[in-house]
XYZ file of C-alpha atoms in Angstrom:
738
model
C -4.302 32.040 34.367
C -3.431 32.538 30.667
C -1.600 29.790 28.804
C 2.064 30.500 28.134
C 2.649 30.025 24.386
C 5.745 28.412 22.932
C 8.431 30.976 22.003
C 8.520 31.782 18.297
C 10.740 29.545 16.184
C 11.012 27.788 12.854
C 12.297 24.310 12.033
C 13.803 23.144 8.762
C 13.856 19.426 7.987
C 16.109 18.322 5.095
C 16.633 14.815 3.735
C 16.912 13.123 0.349
C 16.166 16.164 -1.810
C 13.169 17.154 0.308
C 12.777 20.210 2.518
C 10.045 20.914 5.056
C 9.957 24.353 6.697
C 7.707 24.442 9.778
C 6.468 27.698 11.253
C 5.827 27.870 15.010
C 5.076 31.503 15.709
C 2.487 33.453 17.718
C 1.620 30.324 19.702
C -0.294 28.880 16.744
C -0.409 25.272 15.668
C 2.435 24.157 13.382
C 2.071 25.392 9.820
C 4.048 24.442 6.737
C 5.808 27.253 4.895
C 7.216 24.831 2.303
C 7.337 21.094 1.652
C 8.765 19.720 -1.530
C 11.943 20.414 -3.461
C 15.188 20.868 -1.570
C 15.808 24.461 -0.462
C 19.458 24.029 0.509
C 20.895 25.605 3.613
C 18.844 28.435 5.072
C 19.676 31.057 7.638
C 17.114 32.269 10.122
C 16.787 35.397 8.003
C 16.196 33.256 4.890
C 13.448 31.346 6.673
C 11.849 34.569 7.888
C 11.956 36.024 4.394
C 10.385 32.907 2.892
C 7.693 32.924 5.560
C 6.903 36.563 4.815
C 6.941 36.037 1.056
C 4.489 33.147 1.216
C 2.060 34.478 3.822
C -1.490 34.650 2.387
C -2.569 38.179 1.491
C -5.697 39.968 2.743
C -8.528 40.034 0.246
C -11.897 41.671 -0.259
C -14.648 40.284 1.953
C -12.128 38.278 3.924
C -10.964 38.485 7.521
C -9.044 41.553 8.612
C -6.197 39.405 9.882
C -4.662 36.556 7.877
C -2.713 33.585 9.147
C -0.980 30.644 7.610
C -3.079 27.484 7.555
C -2.012 24.950 10.191
C -1.587 21.251 9.381
C -4.736 20.843 11.472
C -6.880 23.501 9.758
C -8.768 25.684 12.262
C -12.156 27.274 11.677
C -11.522 30.136 14.117
C -8.807 31.561 11.845
C -11.379 32.254 9.145
C -10.655 29.071 7.218
C -13.892 28.116 5.468
C -12.627 24.842 4.079
C -12.723 21.484 5.816
C -11.759 21.899 9.520
C -9.133 19.626 10.959
C -11.062 18.843 14.148
C -14.815 18.396 14.401
C -16.593 17.503 17.617
C -18.363 18.972 20.609
C -19.675 18.549 24.126
C -23.347 18.315 23.224
C -23.027 21.294 20.885
C -20.481 23.296 22.923
C -16.750 23.664 22.246
C -17.043 22.795 18.555
C -14.575 25.443 17.295
C -11.431 25.147 19.434
C -8.616 27.691 19.425
C -5.383 25.949 20.377
C -2.244 27.531 21.756
C 1.010 25.619 21.228
C 2.843 25.301 24.531
C 5.487 22.602 24.068
C 7.973 21.270 21.524
C 10.030 18.075 21.331
C 12.426 17.326 18.478
C 14.310 14.086 17.983
C 16.667 13.341 15.124
C 19.923 14.435 13.553
C 20.546 18.136 14.114
C 22.503 20.120 11.525
C 24.383 23.309 12.179
C 24.071 25.982 9.527
C 24.918 29.678 9.206
C 22.800 31.560 11.737
C 20.520 28.514 11.846
C 20.652 27.698 15.529
C 22.554 30.166 17.631
C 20.667 33.218 18.809
C 17.550 34.950 17.550
C 17.667 36.453 14.096
C 15.304 37.835 11.513
C 12.848 39.494 13.831
C 13.800 37.345 16.785
C 12.684 34.015 15.285
C 15.478 31.425 15.381
C 15.773 28.502 12.976
C 16.804 24.954 13.854
C 17.809 22.579 11.046
C 17.459 18.787 11.189
C 17.715 15.849 8.835
C 15.493 12.798 9.272
C 13.653 13.831 12.414
C 10.412 13.963 14.377
C 8.853 17.253 15.508
C 6.170 16.988 18.178
C 4.164 19.941 19.457
C 1.775 20.088 22.407
C -1.150 22.513 22.475
C -4.181 23.273 24.618
C -7.470 25.094 24.448
C -8.649 25.765 27.992
C -12.074 26.978 26.925
C -12.975 23.815 25.009
C -10.923 21.769 27.537
C -8.961 19.935 24.898
C -5.328 19.034 24.502
C -3.656 18.369 21.168
C -0.386 16.775 20.117
C 0.809 16.985 16.516
C 3.731 14.969 15.166
C 5.449 15.874 11.883
C 8.232 13.580 10.724
C 10.620 13.521 7.799
C 11.464 9.893 7.078
C 13.988 8.030 4.986
C 13.229 8.454 1.317
C 12.000 12.012 1.862
C 8.521 10.934 2.973
C 6.661 13.319 5.281
C 4.451 11.728 7.942
C 1.918 13.419 10.262
C -0.246 12.257 13.153
C -2.356 13.992 15.805
C -3.665 13.071 19.260
C -6.611 14.884 20.863
C -7.089 14.620 24.649
C -10.250 15.324 26.598
C -9.158 17.528 29.505
C -12.734 18.263 30.570
C -15.011 16.768 33.200
C -17.646 15.577 30.720
C -17.641 13.571 27.504
C -16.369 14.953 24.205
C -17.772 13.433 21.011
C -15.121 13.372 18.301
C -16.636 13.412 14.827
C -13.616 13.966 12.583
C -9.885 14.603 12.698
C -7.960 15.221 9.484
C -4.519 16.618 8.759
C -3.594 18.501 5.609
C -0.584 19.876 3.773
C -0.546 22.991 1.570
C 0.034 22.548 -2.150
C 0.965 25.457 -4.466
C -1.410 26.846 -7.048
C 0.326 25.332 -10.081
C -0.806 21.869 -8.940
C -4.260 21.682 -10.470
C -4.702 18.095 -11.684
C -5.798 15.182 -9.474
C -4.789 11.566 -9.941
C -6.157 8.924 -7.622
C -7.594 5.434 -8.016
C -10.879 3.613 -8.309
C -11.482 -0.098 -8.851
C -13.619 -3.110 -8.076
C -13.113 -6.756 -7.218
C -10.770 -8.258 -9.783
C -9.656 -4.890 -11.164
C -8.154 -2.875 -8.356
C -6.267 0.431 -8.575
C -7.670 1.811 -11.800
C -6.234 5.334 -12.296
C -8.514 8.317 -12.793
C -7.661 11.967 -13.462
C -9.609 15.195 -13.201
C -8.937 18.915 -12.691
C -9.089 20.465 -9.230
C -11.646 23.256 -9.133
C -12.902 25.315 -6.218
C -14.409 22.947 -3.700
C -13.510 19.607 -2.174
C -12.534 16.430 -3.974
C -13.420 13.956 -1.228
C -12.763 10.223 -1.375
C -14.452 8.367 1.460
C -13.800 4.713 2.184
C -16.841 3.314 3.994
C -16.170 -0.394 3.517
C -14.876 -0.920 7.050
C -11.624 -1.846 5.320
C -9.535 -0.046 2.739
C -11.662 -1.190 -0.224
C -11.021 -2.214 -3.824
C -12.128 1.269 -4.914
C -9.856 3.126 -2.483
C -8.092 6.307 -3.557
C -4.878 4.637 -2.240
C -2.645 7.607 -3.089
C -4.149 10.991 -3.938
C -1.869 13.077 -6.162
C -2.105 16.749 -7.013
C 0.268 17.969 -9.690
C 0.972 20.286 -12.563
C -1.450 19.437 -15.388
C -0.246 16.601 -17.595
C 2.272 15.188 -15.106
C 3.606 11.756 -16.010
C 5.940 9.133 -14.623
C 9.068 11.189 -15.260
C 7.909 14.797 -15.496
C 5.648 17.340 -13.858
C 5.745 18.350 -10.199
C 3.604 16.117 -8.011
C 2.487 16.188 -4.376
C 0.806 13.079 -2.958
C -0.887 11.877 0.227
C -1.819 8.464 1.631
C -3.882 7.655 4.715
C -2.213 4.732 6.462
C -5.324 3.159 7.966
C -7.158 -0.099 7.252
C -10.653 0.912 8.379
C -12.962 3.683 7.200
C -10.899 6.608 5.969
C -10.739 9.736 3.839
C -8.433 11.310 1.295
C -9.176 14.779 0.008
C -7.934 17.659 -2.092
C -9.422 21.082 -1.540
C -9.220 24.486 -3.194
C -10.994 27.375 -1.485
C -12.127 30.755 -2.768
C -8.912 32.426 -1.571
C -6.902 30.231 -3.951
C -5.325 28.220 -1.126
C -5.298 24.465 -1.654
C -4.442 21.424 0.443
C -4.323 17.642 0.328
C -4.961 15.523 3.394
C -6.803 12.693 5.023
C -7.692 10.819 8.168
C -9.955 8.194 9.675
C -13.650 8.375 8.831
C -15.554 8.001 12.098
C -19.086 6.671 12.229
C -21.706 8.605 14.259
C -20.945 8.313 17.957
C -18.056 5.927 17.307
C -15.563 7.911 19.390
C -16.807 9.538 22.572
C -13.847 10.522 24.729
C -14.378 10.185 28.441
C -12.465 12.587 30.720
C -8.696 12.092 30.275
C -9.222 9.767 27.310
C -7.454 10.450 24.009
C -7.658 9.532 20.355
C -4.679 9.212 18.011
C -5.215 9.578 14.294
C -3.665 7.263 11.714
C -0.424 8.366 10.114
C -0.844 10.509 7.021
C 2.030 9.925 4.579
C 3.028 12.440 1.923
C 5.563 12.539 -0.869
C 6.747 15.047 -3.444
C 8.711 14.586 -6.616
C 9.227 15.398 -10.253
C 7.041 12.745 -11.835
C 5.078 9.863 -10.379
C 8.117 7.583 -10.287
C 9.950 9.966 -7.964
C 6.974 9.968 -5.583
C 6.705 6.169 -5.722
C 10.408 5.713 -5.027
C 10.095 7.887 -1.917
C 7.486 5.527 -0.502
C 9.583 2.514 -1.525
C 12.759 3.815 0.107
C 10.942 4.610 3.307
C 9.379 1.138 3.456
C 12.705 -0.524 2.685
C 14.379 1.424 5.507
C 12.156 -0.134 8.177
C 13.821 -2.748 10.408
C 10.970 -5.237 9.848
C 11.019 -4.952 6.060
C 11.265 -8.229 4.149
C 14.495 -9.433 2.573
C 15.014 -9.278 -1.169
C 15.502 -13.049 -1.128
C 11.759 -13.716 -1.238
C 10.732 -17.390 -1.518
C 8.886 -18.401 -4.686
C 5.381 -19.417 -3.583
C 2.761 -21.893 -4.769
C -0.802 -21.254 -3.589
C -3.158 -24.165 -4.211
C -6.469 -22.252 -4.394
C -7.030 -22.263 -8.144
C -5.619 -25.771 -8.389
C -8.059 -27.490 -5.993
C -10.443 -24.904 -4.485
C -12.347 -26.718 -1.665
C -11.520 -30.205 -2.956
C -8.857 -31.147 -0.417
C -7.464 -34.531 -1.381
C -4.171 -35.499 0.241
C -2.827 -37.410 -2.810
C -3.591 -34.472 -5.094
C -2.066 -31.940 -2.698
C 1.066 -34.045 -2.265
C 1.408 -34.397 -6.031
C 1.163 -30.609 -6.291
C 3.894 -30.276 -3.665
C 6.163 -32.695 -5.535
C 5.692 -30.927 -8.876
C 6.222 -27.587 -7.150
C 9.514 -28.684 -5.618
C 10.699 -29.992 -8.993
C 10.286 -26.591 -10.676
C 11.870 -24.688 -7.796
C 9.016 -23.513 -5.563
C 10.189 -22.550 -2.067
C 6.900 -22.017 -0.205
C 3.675 -24.046 -0.390
C 0.398 -22.493 0.828
C -2.752 -24.491 1.635
C -5.755 -22.262 1.038
C -9.391 -22.268 2.194
C -11.252 -25.487 3.051
C -9.099 -27.298 5.645
C -11.125 -26.508 8.805
C -14.438 -27.238 10.500
C -17.386 -27.774 8.148
C -15.761 -25.724 5.396
C -16.595 -27.807 2.307
C -17.830 -24.695 0.477
C -18.052 -20.960 1.185
C -21.301 -21.195 3.164
C -20.099 -22.760 6.409
C -17.266 -23.130 8.873
C -15.694 -19.687 9.144
C -14.691 -19.122 12.758
C -14.193 -22.814 13.566
C -10.411 -22.796 13.408
C -9.826 -26.512 13.994
C -8.599 -28.977 11.370
C -11.494 -30.921 9.817
C -11.275 -34.568 10.862
C -13.550 -35.508 7.956
C -11.063 -34.319 5.343
C -7.894 -34.561 7.407
C -8.275 -37.614 9.720
C -4.581 -37.438 10.625
C -4.532 -33.678 10.821
C -2.387 -31.608 8.504
C 0.754 -33.501 9.525
C 1.021 -35.713 6.403
C 0.957 -32.683 4.099
C 3.099 -30.418 6.276
C 5.677 -33.148 6.779
C 5.860 -33.814 3.031
C 6.221 -30.131 2.194
C 9.033 -29.795 4.717
C 10.690 -32.974 3.450
C 10.715 -31.434 -0.031
C 12.568 -28.394 1.341
C 9.719 -25.877 1.187
C 8.108 -23.601 3.754
C 4.473 -24.243 4.647
C 1.721 -21.635 4.678
C -1.915 -21.796 5.765
C -5.011 -19.723 4.938
C -7.134 -18.030 7.637
C -9.934 -15.492 7.643
C -9.779 -14.445 11.307
C -12.135 -11.437 11.112
C -15.036 -13.374 9.592
C -17.703 -15.874 10.639
C -20.346 -18.048 8.963
C -23.652 -18.348 10.761
C -23.407 -22.035 9.907
C -20.536 -22.640 12.320
C -20.087 -23.955 15.838
C -18.797 -20.624 17.110
C -21.788 -18.688 15.723
C -24.217 -21.140 17.292
C -22.426 -20.848 20.638
C -21.923 -17.070 20.524
C -24.401 -15.304 18.218
C -23.639 -12.083 20.126
C -20.138 -12.104 18.602
C -21.546 -11.287 15.167
C -21.172 -7.577 14.394
C -24.653 -6.069 14.012
C -26.729 -3.007 14.772
C -30.345 -2.682 15.836
C -32.526 -5.783 15.850
C -31.231 -7.240 12.586
C -28.218 -8.950 11.113
C -26.276 -7.169 8.372
C -26.978 -8.194 4.800
C -24.816 -11.218 4.023
C -21.875 -11.091 1.660
C -20.324 -14.352 0.486
C -22.626 -16.056 2.997
C -20.613 -14.577 5.869
C -20.659 -11.989 8.624
C -17.975 -10.206 10.648
C -16.835 -11.580 13.998
C -16.374 -8.829 16.584
C -12.726 -8.772 17.654
C -13.516 -5.720 19.779
C -15.152 -8.065 22.331
C -12.323 -9.293 24.600
C -13.685 -12.845 24.919
C -14.110 -13.133 21.139
C -10.615 -11.772 20.537
C -9.148 -14.296 22.988
C -11.013 -17.158 21.302
C -9.737 -16.293 17.809
C -6.181 -15.675 18.967
C -6.022 -18.894 20.985
C -7.411 -20.943 18.082
C -4.803 -19.611 15.647
C -2.008 -19.908 18.207
C -2.805 -23.573 18.839
C -2.417 -24.309 15.135
C 0.829 -22.343 14.936
C 2.111 -24.343 17.917
C 0.945 -27.678 16.481
C 2.261 -27.341 12.936
C 5.439 -25.882 11.472
C 3.643 -22.949 9.828
C 5.922 -20.303 8.327
C 3.319 -18.163 6.621
C -0.304 -17.086 6.996
C -2.469 -15.954 4.117
C -4.778 -13.632 6.082
C -7.986 -13.099 4.126
C -10.906 -10.672 4.601
C -13.716 -11.271 2.145
C -16.513 -8.854 2.906
C -17.198 -5.227 3.720
C -18.218 -4.191 7.227
C -21.884 -3.213 6.891
C -23.910 -2.376 10.039
C -20.734 -3.199 11.931
C -21.870 -2.595 15.494
C -21.505 -4.292 18.856
C -24.578 -6.109 20.072
C -27.003 -5.537 21.689
C -27.023 -1.755 21.270
C -25.265 -1.630 17.929
C -22.607 0.937 18.893
C -20.338 1.440 15.829
C -17.315 -0.837 15.963
C -15.176 -0.362 12.851
C -12.532 1.657 14.703
C -12.183 -0.924 17.494
C -12.245 -3.799 14.981
C -9.379 -2.256 13.018
C -7.259 -1.741 16.127
C -8.048 -5.266 17.326
C -6.946 -6.707 13.988
C -3.674 -4.803 14.218
C -3.143 -6.051 17.771
C -3.949 -9.642 16.827
C -1.409 -9.658 14.001
C 1.204 -7.953 16.184
C 0.765 -10.439 19.022
C 0.801 -13.521 16.801
C 4.006 -12.387 15.124
C 5.630 -11.451 18.431
C 4.830 -14.885 19.876
C 5.847 -16.874 16.775
C 9.260 -15.740 15.613
C 9.794 -15.667 11.847
C 6.105 -15.930 10.979
C 5.202 -14.056 7.803
C 1.666 -12.809 7.117
C 0.119 -11.810 3.809
C -2.770 -9.340 3.741
C -5.404 -10.626 1.327
C -8.786 -8.907 1.291
C -11.080 -10.042 -1.506
C -7.824 -9.765 -3.381
C -6.389 -6.257 -3.139
C -9.000 -4.471 -1.037
C -6.684 -3.793 1.910
C -3.537 -2.238 0.488
C -2.415 0.509 2.864
C 0.498 1.408 5.110
C -1.510 0.624 8.243
C -1.748 -3.080 7.504
C 1.725 -3.095 5.942
C 3.344 -1.926 9.169
C 2.673 -5.452 10.425
C 2.271 -7.728 7.390
C 4.858 -8.863 4.857
C 3.061 -8.568 1.558
C -0.350 -7.882 0.029
C -2.308 -9.863 -2.531
C -2.797 -7.437 -5.412
C -5.996 -8.956 -6.776
C -7.949 -12.175 -7.032
C -7.651 -11.655 -10.785
C -4.312 -12.971 -12.010
C -5.103 -12.646 -15.686
C -1.776 -11.155 -16.853
C -3.450 -8.545 -19.054
C -5.316 -7.078 -16.081
C -2.336 -7.576 -13.779
C -0.183 -5.404 -16.061
C -2.368 -2.449 -15.082
C -2.910 -3.397 -11.440
C 0.737 -4.079 -10.669
C 1.797 -0.916 -12.494
C -0.321 1.229 -10.181
C 0.013 -0.774 -6.955
C 3.715 0.053 -7.065
C 2.796 3.724 -6.814
C 2.619 3.051 -3.069
C 4.525 -0.162 -2.342
C 7.706 -1.736 -3.739
C 7.517 -4.982 -5.747
C 8.698 -7.236 -2.911
C 5.510 -6.465 -0.955
C 3.264 -7.302 -3.907
C 2.043 -10.899 -4.376
C 2.406 -11.626 -8.096
C 1.580 -15.126 -9.333
C 1.828 -16.989 -12.626
C -1.728 -17.772 -13.607
C -3.372 -20.785 -15.194
C -3.358 -20.949 -18.983
C -7.029 -19.997 -18.936
C -7.788 -17.236 -16.443
C -10.261 -18.294 -13.761
C -11.655 -14.749 -13.537
C -11.759 -13.476 -17.138
C -11.694 -16.662 -19.216
C -8.885 -15.301 -21.409
C -6.056 -17.602 -22.482
C -2.403 -16.585 -22.501
C 0.940 -18.154 -23.277
C 3.149 -19.022 -20.334
C 5.686 -16.446 -21.523
C 3.191 -13.583 -21.033
C 1.928 -14.929 -17.709
C 5.459 -15.325 -16.358
C 6.855 -12.089 -17.813
C 3.993 -10.246 -16.087
C 4.275 -11.999 -12.714
C 8.041 -11.549 -12.579
C 7.788 -7.956 -11.289
C 6.682 -8.703 -7.750
C 6.961 -11.395 -5.096
C 6.732 -14.279 -7.545
C 4.422 -17.231 -7.096
C 2.249 -19.743 -8.943
C -1.544 -20.070 -8.867
C -1.979 -22.934 -11.335
C -2.582 -26.680 -11.248
C 0.875 -27.646 -12.472
C 0.082 -31.343 -12.124
C -1.671 -30.937 -15.456
C 1.259 -29.186 -17.130
C 3.234 -31.127 -19.699
C 7.003 -31.625 -19.628
C 7.720 -28.635 -21.879
C 5.546 -26.331 -19.772
C 7.188 -27.458 -16.540
C 10.638 -26.979 -18.062
C 9.755 -23.467 -19.175
C 8.185 -22.687 -15.794
C 11.356 -23.845 -14.054
C 13.436 -21.615 -16.336
C 11.320 -18.586 -15.384
C 11.638 -19.381 -11.674
C 15.402 -19.837 -12.064
C 15.625 -16.449 -13.779
C 13.650 -14.810 -10.976
C 15.879 -16.370 -8.313
C 19.012 -15.205 -10.117
C 17.669 -11.664 -10.486
C 15.468 -11.137 -7.432
C 18.099 -8.962 -5.782
C 17.570 -6.478 -8.621
C 13.870 -7.123 -9.212
C 13.019 -6.655 -5.527
C 15.466 -3.906 -4.581
C 15.985 -1.873 -7.724
C 14.549 1.580 -8.357
C 11.182 1.480 -10.097
C 10.881 3.143 -13.496
C 7.732 3.245 -15.609
C 7.833 4.247 -19.236
C 5.778 7.147 -20.567
C 4.901 6.210 -24.138
C 2.377 7.974 -26.369
C 0.834 4.717 -27.636
C -1.369 3.157 -24.921
C -0.993 -0.226 -26.624
C 2.449 -0.472 -25.007
C 2.942 -0.806 -21.258
C 6.582 -0.567 -20.236
C 8.373 -0.535 -16.913
C 11.556 -1.728 -15.248
C 13.921 -1.694 -12.305
C 17.346 -0.060 -12.224
C 20.081 -0.939 -9.753
C 20.684 1.698 -7.091
C 24.143 2.405 -8.547
C 22.618 2.420 -12.065
C 25.018 -0.318 -13.144
C 22.329 -2.537 -14.694
C 18.623 -2.813 -15.265
C 15.739 -4.987 -16.413
C 12.798 -3.702 -18.458
C 9.489 -5.159 -19.593
C 7.736 -4.178 -22.803
C 4.192 -5.551 -23.014
C 1.618 -5.112 -25.761
C -1.705 -4.771 -23.955
C -3.794 -3.699 -26.955
C -3.650 -3.405 -30.731
C -2.251 -0.122 -31.990
C -3.794 1.774 -34.881
C -0.345 1.851 -36.532
C 2.100 -0.898 -37.473
C 5.015 0.569 -35.565
C 4.480 2.232 -32.208
C 7.753 4.177 -32.412
C 10.908 4.225 -30.349
C 10.735 3.228 -26.693
C 12.948 5.078 -24.247
C 14.599 3.224 -21.363
C 14.861 5.678 -18.432
C 16.879 5.635 -15.231
C 20.380 4.684 -16.414
C 23.654 6.563 -15.975
C 23.761 8.904 -18.991
C 27.564 8.744 -19.226
C 27.861 4.975 -19.094
C 27.727 2.467 -21.977
C 25.379 -0.488 -21.809
C 24.417 -3.585 -23.767
C 20.689 -4.152 -24.278
C 19.654 -7.747 -24.997
C 16.438 -9.776 -24.779
C 15.852 -12.425 -22.145
C 14.908 -15.546 -24.085
C 13.047 -18.165 -22.032
C 10.958 -20.861 -23.696
C 11.774 -19.764 -27.246
C 11.769 -16.509 -29.173
C 8.758 -14.173 -28.995
C 5.887 -14.971 -31.336
C 6.472 -12.205 -33.828
C 7.007 -12.038 -37.577
C 9.379 -9.104 -37.376
C 12.314 -8.301 -35.112
C 13.998 -4.892 -34.993
C 17.216 -4.584 -36.973
C 19.338 -4.414 -33.823
C 18.074 -7.848 -32.746
C 19.140 -10.721 -34.969
C 19.802 -14.401 -34.354
C 23.583 -13.985 -34.517
C 23.719 -10.575 -32.781
C 20.715 -10.118 -30.439
C 21.892 -6.943 -28.710
C 22.730 -3.280 -29.170
C 25.344 -1.158 -27.375
C 24.423 2.414 -26.449
C 24.997 5.038 -23.772
C 22.520 5.592 -20.989
C 21.830 9.038 -22.436
C 20.967 7.573 -25.841
C 18.709 4.940 -24.311
C 16.832 7.484 -22.197
C 16.630 10.334 -24.713
C 16.347 8.483 -28.043
C 15.348 4.917 -27.255
C 15.210 1.698 -29.242
C 12.861 0.068 -31.692
C 10.795 -2.604 -29.880
C 9.958 -5.976 -31.422
C 6.660 -6.231 -33.294
C 4.894 -8.190 -30.566
C 1.387 -9.573 -30.904
C -1.172 -8.247 -28.445
C -0.948 -9.781 -24.945
C 2.697 -10.714 -25.250
C 5.755 -9.255 -23.543
C 9.510 -9.226 -23.824
C 12.066 -8.750 -21.041
C 15.159 -6.695 -21.831
C 18.308 -6.828 -19.746
C 20.730 -3.936 -19.680
C 24.307 -4.719 -18.630
C 27.319 -2.398 -18.312
C 30.094 -2.538 -20.905
C 32.782 -1.221 -18.537
């Protein structure tokens, strides 16, 4: 009996200056007529006209019939680019042809002229919604597959897509790949995504999009320091404030893909999905697989795209408060040398300068005196801590701070009690162990008994001590990550198990916060951030490098989710030395913390540090909730950025010299984002003395260190910056005059 297709219809989603027009006609999978700039109210006739005007045209040597590309691209339509679904039943059923049979819409429905009532424009009605979820069900009886596709328009104007494939057959179906993609117009021909390495994550890279596929594969078993993070496709030369940009992010913490593709017909898409290892997902009858969410944003300029992601994340009920506690992490102060007197002295000095959370890092458990032993033995070392952690935890609490503890739950050292008892819990394939990294292997959370062991061990510690915060580390890639003895690939199951472990620990321990740290910033994605409360940007906290890394990490996440610490005077990763003013002025633009042995700081340094922390506390409502702006300036020696209040009443900006310019004066610096019709006072934030510069601009003098201008003048003309030495920064505050 033939499948009854869904009646023809179109759906318009509109929210926050974004429109998404979805075409559901001829029983085909959902296709996007338009996503991007707001279209305003449409009638059914308007939607039909737009669909007709944008339908691909026939071309020489092409198929006789043309169809609009679905969000899950289908090979049977004649699409010769990357297919959305790849798989088979031992070589059969590899090119499915789905018919959409069902539709569910949830969200705020809007009535518009001719938009809902009755068929129009060739009998295809239009329904208009705001923030909403559109879910379609489809089947292919020949390949015996079912398919569900969800398209959502979220707060902030972010588009989100996900698909589920169901095996309706009587035999196994091997799923090799499932990706979703969105169309991008022809004027978008320049790619921006990211590369990176340990200690220098999220390094931007640009290139033109030609015919073919720009494919970024993450095969680390985690997101990876070199991850694309956000793949942008825009009009050539787009910047922070100009040029039309479309962007996509795969919200998954295991192996994954991002891609941009332009085919010989001129059509082009951006998309992504999970990267599946060979034989990793074999669906038994009635089993299903659900892809990760694919997030997409559009805007005029990179800042507009970033703010969409930020507003969506801030709209979530579990999102962190702006009142983020200032944190001290002890790693670079003591490393593995855990001495109670030293750690208590650190806690006392921290409380004196205004720290609100104290985190004990690696080295407190099992035989963990260095990085070669102990991982997996999650019991407090009686050798180092004969009275347990109680003396330190009690002191930290007495000083009025929260207490945090470091774990690496997904890892194991072979030199550990758990590895000796359960060698089969080590992820491996074939008859060999994976090559070691940092003297460690991966513990297989996909094994139920192993999962229970790790969860119970962490839970006992959370029940024993008043732990408010976990620094959750992950210090090696997943190589040969299989389940013994056969070595069946296990990255997918490991990723889901990690998600479940975090979810269950947080559900069972109310108020617990968890930071995602992964060799620094190697796991920054919206999969892990659906369940954690911040990410560690990088193990490198040299402020010069952090200027770049923080600048681009905020392309996806807002500052409050970004661990940003004041470094030691001499960087432990680069060896460079910097004044406290540059270290603090750099760290200020995230969730502020300290990674420095402040017991060795002198009185003047501690006083200045306290002044910076006091400034952050006074301004964190703006710093961690304002709208991000980054400054396009022609001289790369200057790196400028800021945050503007949502009502544009006030702002803070940072101007940092990250290199030496070839000219003495770099020119005027514009301050974007303010109300053009409002008057403001611009003044420097002076903490710890005036900047080390021989020359100040004429508007900034000792008796009158400010200038009054309109928002239009500040954004369109700008101001002369101070003549700062390289690797120094100044903070400017902008206050209203009315």
